[in-house]
Amino acid sequence: MDPHISKNQLLGFSVSILIVLLLNLLKQVIKLQKINKSLTETNSLNKEVLTVFSHDIKEALIIFRELSKDLQSGKIDQLSFCNSINFHSTAVSGIVDNLFQWSSVELNPSVTIYSEESLNQQIRWIIESMKVQCQQKQIKIVNRVQNHIYWNINFCVFEIAVRNLISNSIKFSEKGSEILITYSNNQLHIKDSGIGIPAKQIATLFERKLRSFYGSIDEKGYGIGLILVHDVLKRHGFQLEASSEEGKGAVFSIKNIRNTHAKI
């Protein structure tokens, strides 16, 4: 930490980051609200999603305000302030990503373009883009998908699915643990050694209703990512399955029922 950086400079920088995140979030909220006006009264899940996101935005603003007060009053030092800002900014960024993906996939259907893609290469790219999220919990992601496996996919759909499943595994994994990605029997498997899922929840895991979850370090979740992944994969010729043993982690498997071939 640069000793010449004042509290006001640090606070100003942090507020600037927050403003950018919240402006992006506001754009997606406005977009979703406009589209939501045309939905029927029976489309209750989208309305519930809006309520949840609005609550989380308000909660994030309160946290940032209290952190700023604590820094100015000397209750916390600059390093603690930066660590807290980093943690909560990541959470807000996740809200933005989920809201953008939900509005794009749920409310803006379009013609989908497919191409033959190497699973190993695409997964490596996704893992690299999630490096910061992994570093926060010191989690290692191991990609053991064979180089010769190609799927006929739309990369945007594939990225939404795999990124959300990996993010979910990170959320429920302990610090310093490992997430393993493998391929077998025309299925992509994402396995963690986290807290696992109770047996009674597995059967209803992909139902279109919100639930309240907390990760291994109390990261908040509502199951929106799993609903999103299940629905978007189903629309594009894939199946999502889950298995778990409570206390021993979970495995999420994407089954390709479109087609696949091995590159010789």
Short mmCIF file of C-alpha atoms in Angstrom, two decimals:
data_model
loop_
_atom_site.label_atom_id
_atom_site.label_comp_id
_atom_site.label_asym_id
_atom_site.label_seq_id
_atom_site.Cartn_x
_atom_site.Cartn_y
_atom_site.Cartn_z
CA MET A 1 0.00 0.00 0.00
CA ASP A 2 1.45 3.37 -1.11
CA PRO A 3 1.87 5.46 2.10
CA HIS A 4 1.36 8.65 0.07
CA ILE A 5 -2.21 7.72 -0.93
CA SER A 6 -4.64 9.62 1.28
CA LYS A 7 -7.89 8.24 2.63
CA ASN A 8 -9.82 10.67 0.42
CA GLN A 9 -7.96 9.52 -2.72
CA LEU A 10 -8.57 5.88 -1.83
CA LEU A 11 -12.21 6.57 -1.09
CA GLY A 12 -12.62 8.50 -4.35
CA PHE A 13 -11.08 5.67 -6.36
CA SER A 14 -13.31 3.10 -4.69
CA VAL A 15 -16.42 5.20 -5.22
CA SER A 16 -15.53 5.56 -8.94
CA ILE A 17 -15.33 1.78 -9.30
CA LEU A 18 -18.65 1.38 -7.53
CA ILE A 19 -20.32 3.99 -9.74
CA VAL A 20 -19.19 2.19 -12.92
CA LEU A 21 -20.51 -1.15 -11.62
CA LEU A 22 -23.81 0.36 -10.52
CA LEU A 23 -24.31 2.24 -13.81
CA ASN A 24 -23.85 -1.01 -15.73
CA LEU A 25 -26.23 -2.71 -13.36
CA LEU A 26 -28.77 0.09 -13.69
CA LYS A 27 -28.74 -0.24 -17.48
CA GLN A 28 -29.58 -3.94 -17.20
CA VAL A 29 -32.28 -3.28 -14.58
CA ILE A 30 -33.93 -0.66 -16.81
CA LYS A 31 -33.71 -2.99 -19.79
CA LEU A 32 -35.27 -5.86 -17.86
CA GLN A 33 -37.98 -3.63 -16.40
CA LYS A 34 -39.01 -2.37 -19.86
CA ILE A 35 -39.26 -5.89 -21.22
CA ASN A 36 -40.94 -7.10 -18.06
CA LYS A 37 -43.84 -4.67 -18.67
CA SER A 38 -44.88 -6.74 -21.66
CA LEU A 39 -44.86 -10.03 -19.76
CA THR A 40 -48.06 -11.61 -18.54
CA GLU A 41 -49.01 -11.63 -14.88
CA THR A 42 -48.26 -15.36 -14.76
CA ASN A 43 -44.57 -14.81 -15.45
CA SER A 44 -43.83 -14.46 -11.74
CA LEU A 45 -40.24 -15.73 -11.76
CA ASN A 46 -38.92 -12.78 -13.76
CA LYS A 47 -40.61 -10.40 -11.33
CA GLU A 48 -39.14 -12.29 -8.40
CA VAL A 49 -35.69 -12.09 -10.00
CA LEU A 50 -36.05 -8.31 -10.28
CA THR A 51 -37.03 -8.09 -6.61
CA VAL A 52 -34.01 -10.15 -5.55
CA PHE A 53 -31.56 -8.12 -7.63
CA SER A 54 -33.02 -4.83 -6.35
CA HIS A 55 -32.61 -6.02 -2.76
CA ASP A 56 -28.99 -7.07 -3.39
CA ILE A 57 -28.17 -3.73 -5.01
CA LYS A 58 -29.55 -1.86 -2.00
CA GLU A 59 -27.62 -4.13 0.37
CA ALA A 60 -24.37 -3.53 -1.55
CA LEU A 61 -24.85 0.25 -1.38
CA ILE A 62 -25.37 0.05 2.39
CA ILE A 63 -22.19 -2.02 2.79
CA PHE A 64 -20.11 0.45 0.75
CA ARG A 65 -21.52 3.38 2.73
CA GLU A 66 -20.67 1.76 6.06
CA LEU A 67 -17.17 0.83 4.90
CA SER A 68 -16.57 4.43 3.83
CA LYS A 69 -17.70 5.69 7.24
CA ASP A 70 -15.43 3.18 9.00
CA LEU A 71 -12.44 4.28 6.93
CA GLN A 72 -13.04 7.96 7.56
CA SER A 73 -13.51 7.41 11.31
CA GLY A 74 -10.39 5.25 11.58
CA LYS A 75 -12.25 2.06 12.59
CA ILE A 76 -10.54 0.16 9.75
CA ASP A 77 -7.21 0.69 8.01
CA GLN A 78 -6.65 1.14 4.27
CA LEU A 79 -5.71 -2.50 3.67
CA SER A 80 -8.86 -3.80 5.37
CA PHE A 81 -10.92 -1.28 3.43
CA CYS A 82 -9.40 -2.37 0.11
CA ASN A 83 -9.90 -6.06 0.89
CA SER A 84 -13.55 -5.46 1.79
CA ILE A 85 -14.13 -3.31 -1.30
CA ASN A 86 -12.57 -6.01 -3.48
CA PHE A 87 -14.76 -8.74 -1.97
CA HIS A 88 -18.03 -6.81 -2.23
CA SER A 89 -17.21 -5.37 -5.68
CA THR A 90 -16.82 -8.94 -6.92
CA ALA A 91 -20.25 -9.73 -5.50
CA VAL A 92 -21.81 -6.70 -7.23
CA SER A 93 -20.07 -7.65 -10.47
CA GLY A 94 -21.60 -11.12 -10.16
CA ILE A 95 -25.05 -9.54 -9.80
CA VAL A 96 -24.44 -7.53 -13.00
CA ASP A 97 -23.32 -10.65 -14.89
CA ASN A 98 -26.29 -12.72 -13.71
CA LEU A 99 -28.77 -9.99 -14.53
CA PHE A 100 -27.29 -9.45 -17.99
CA GLN A 101 -27.30 -13.18 -18.74
CA TRP A 102 -30.82 -13.64 -17.40
CA SER A 103 -32.24 -10.78 -19.48
CA SER A 104 -30.34 -11.84 -22.61
CA VAL A 105 -31.21 -15.53 -22.49
CA GLU A 106 -34.67 -15.38 -20.91
CA LEU A 107 -36.11 -12.38 -22.71
CA ASN A 108 -34.18 -11.90 -25.97
CA PRO A 109 -34.29 -15.13 -27.99
CA SER A 110 -32.44 -14.94 -31.29
CA VAL A 111 -31.10 -17.11 -34.07
CA THR A 112 -28.25 -19.18 -32.68
CA ILE A 113 -25.08 -19.92 -34.64
CA TYR A 114 -23.24 -23.18 -33.91
CA SER A 115 -19.69 -24.22 -34.75
CA GLU A 116 -17.33 -27.08 -34.01
CA GLU A 117 -15.27 -26.07 -30.97
CA SER A 118 -12.56 -27.77 -28.92
CA LEU A 119 -13.91 -28.30 -25.40
CA ASN A 120 -10.44 -28.19 -23.88
CA GLN A 121 -9.61 -24.87 -25.52
CA GLN A 122 -12.92 -23.21 -24.63
CA ILE A 123 -12.73 -24.40 -21.01
CA ARG A 124 -9.15 -23.12 -20.70
CA TRP A 125 -10.32 -19.69 -21.86
CA ILE A 126 -13.19 -19.65 -19.33
CA ILE A 127 -10.89 -20.75 -16.49
CA GLU A 128 -8.40 -18.00 -17.36
CA SER A 129 -11.17 -15.38 -17.29
CA MET A 130 -12.18 -16.54 -13.78
CA LYS A 131 -8.69 -16.35 -12.30
CA VAL A 132 -9.48 -13.50 -9.88
CA GLN A 133 -12.52 -15.30 -8.49
CA CYS A 134 -10.42 -18.43 -7.91
CA GLN A 135 -7.60 -16.50 -6.26
CA GLN A 136 -9.95 -15.00 -3.68
CA LYS A 137 -10.57 -18.49 -2.27
CA GLN A 138 -7.25 -20.01 -3.38
CA ILE A 139 -9.09 -22.59 -5.46
CA LYS A 140 -7.40 -24.56 -8.23
CA ILE A 141 -9.37 -25.59 -11.34
CA VAL A 142 -7.99 -28.67 -13.11
CA ASN A 143 -9.01 -29.16 -16.76
CA ARG A 144 -8.63 -32.81 -17.78
CA VAL A 145 -10.79 -32.69 -20.91
CA GLN A 146 -9.02 -34.41 -23.80
CA ASN A 147 -7.71 -32.24 -26.63
CA HIS A 148 -9.45 -34.26 -29.35
CA ILE A 149 -13.01 -33.68 -28.10
CA TYR A 150 -15.03 -31.28 -30.24
CA TRP A 151 -18.67 -30.26 -29.72
CA ASN A 152 -20.99 -28.45 -32.10
CA ILE A 153 -21.90 -25.53 -29.83
CA ASN A 154 -22.73 -21.88 -29.62
CA PHE A 155 -19.87 -20.46 -27.55
CA CYS A 156 -22.04 -17.84 -25.83
CA VAL A 157 -24.41 -20.56 -24.59
CA PHE A 158 -21.49 -22.80 -23.60
CA GLU A 159 -19.76 -19.98 -21.72
CA ILE A 160 -22.91 -19.04 -19.79
CA ALA A 161 -23.36 -22.66 -18.71
CA VAL A 162 -19.78 -23.52 -17.80
CA ARG A 163 -19.00 -20.17 -16.17
CA ASN A 164 -22.08 -20.38 -13.95
CA LEU A 165 -21.38 -23.99 -12.95
CA ILE A 166 -17.74 -23.22 -12.10
CA SER A 167 -18.80 -20.09 -10.19
CA ASN A 168 -21.30 -22.19 -8.27
CA SER A 169 -18.60 -24.73 -7.41
CA ILE A 170 -16.28 -21.95 -6.22
CA LYS A 171 -19.03 -20.51 -4.03
CA PHE A 172 -19.62 -23.78 -2.20
CA SER A 173 -15.99 -24.96 -2.02
CA GLU A 174 -13.69 -24.45 0.90
CA LYS A 175 -10.58 -22.29 0.59
CA GLY A 176 -7.63 -24.09 -0.94
CA SER A 177 -9.72 -26.86 -2.51
CA GLU A 178 -9.84 -28.14 -6.10
CA ILE A 179 -12.44 -28.19 -8.87
CA LEU A 180 -12.02 -30.95 -11.46
CA ILE A 181 -13.37 -30.75 -15.02
CA THR A 182 -13.45 -34.03 -16.98
CA TYR A 183 -15.11 -35.60 -20.01
CA SER A 184 -16.60 -39.09 -20.43
CA ASN A 185 -19.51 -40.76 -22.22
CA ASN A 186 -20.38 -37.63 -24.18
CA GLN A 187 -20.70 -35.62 -20.97
CA LEU A 188 -18.74 -32.75 -19.45
CA HIS A 189 -18.38 -33.09 -15.66
CA ILE A 190 -17.60 -30.28 -13.19
CA LYS A 191 -16.79 -31.74 -9.79
CA ASP A 192 -16.05 -29.97 -6.52
CA SER A 193 -15.32 -31.15 -2.99
CA GLY A 194 -17.45 -28.51 -1.28
CA ILE A 195 -20.29 -28.68 1.19
CA GLY A 196 -22.51 -30.72 -1.12
CA ILE A 197 -26.27 -30.64 -1.68
CA PRO A 198 -28.84 -32.33 0.60
CA ALA A 199 -30.52 -35.30 -1.11
CA LYS A 200 -34.00 -33.77 -0.76
CA GLN A 201 -32.88 -30.70 -2.77
CA ILE A 202 -31.40 -32.58 -5.73
CA ALA A 203 -34.82 -33.57 -7.16
CA THR A 204 -36.03 -29.95 -7.22
CA LEU A 205 -32.71 -28.23 -7.92
CA PHE A 206 -33.65 -26.99 -11.40
CA GLU A 207 -37.25 -26.01 -10.71
CA ARG A 208 -38.08 -22.43 -11.65
CA LYS A 209 -38.25 -20.99 -8.17
CA LEU A 210 -35.77 -19.04 -6.08
CA ARG A 211 -34.10 -20.39 -2.97
CA SER A 212 -31.71 -18.85 -0.50
CA PHE A 213 -28.21 -20.38 -0.32
CA TYR A 214 -24.98 -19.40 1.37
CA GLY A 215 -21.53 -20.47 0.23
CA SER A 216 -18.61 -21.70 2.31
CA ILE A 217 -17.73 -18.14 3.37
CA ASP A 218 -21.34 -16.90 3.43
CA GLU A 219 -21.54 -15.83 -0.22
CA LYS A 220 -25.22 -15.25 -0.95
CA GLY A 221 -27.00 -17.13 -3.74
CA TYR A 222 -30.54 -17.82 -4.94
CA GLY A 223 -30.11 -20.68 -7.41
CA ILE A 224 -30.72 -18.29 -10.33
CA GLY A 225 -27.54 -19.45 -12.08
CA LEU A 226 -28.60 -23.12 -12.00
CA ILE A 227 -32.08 -22.31 -13.34
CA LEU A 228 -30.48 -20.24 -16.11
CA VAL A 229 -27.99 -22.97 -17.03
CA HIS A 230 -30.60 -25.74 -17.01
CA ASP A 231 -33.04 -23.80 -19.20
CA VAL A 232 -30.54 -22.47 -21.73
CA LEU A 233 -28.88 -25.88 -22.17
CA LYS A 234 -32.24 -27.57 -22.66
CA ARG A 235 -33.17 -25.06 -25.37
CA HIS A 236 -29.96 -25.82 -27.27
CA GLY A 237 -29.93 -29.60 -27.18
CA PHE A 238 -28.10 -30.35 -23.94
CA GLN A 239 -29.09 -31.81 -20.59
CA LEU A 240 -27.89 -30.76 -17.15
CA GLU A 241 -27.71 -33.34 -14.37
CA ALA A 242 -26.51 -33.10 -10.78
CA SER A 243 -25.36 -35.58 -8.18
CA SER A 244 -24.05 -34.95 -4.71
CA GLU A 245 -23.27 -36.36 -1.32
CA GLU A 246 -23.72 -33.87 1.48
CA GLY A 247 -20.37 -32.90 2.96
CA LYS A 248 -18.43 -34.40 0.05
CA GLY A 249 -19.12 -32.07 -2.84
CA ALA A 250 -21.21 -32.12 -6.00
CA VAL A 251 -20.91 -33.06 -9.67
CA PHE A 252 -22.72 -31.17 -12.42
CA SER A 253 -22.77 -32.89 -15.81
CA ILE A 254 -23.60 -31.38 -19.21
CA LYS A 255 -24.78 -34.11 -21.59
CA ASN A 256 -24.52 -33.39 -25.31
CA ILE A 257 -27.54 -34.84 -27.10
CA ARG A 258 -26.81 -32.87 -30.28
CA ASN A 259 -23.65 -34.51 -31.65
CA THR A 260 -19.91 -34.77 -31.10
CA HIS A 261 -16.87 -36.06 -32.91
CA ALA A 262 -13.26 -36.74 -32.09
CA LYS A 263 -10.57 -35.02 -34.09
CA ILE A 264 -8.13 -37.56 -35.50
#
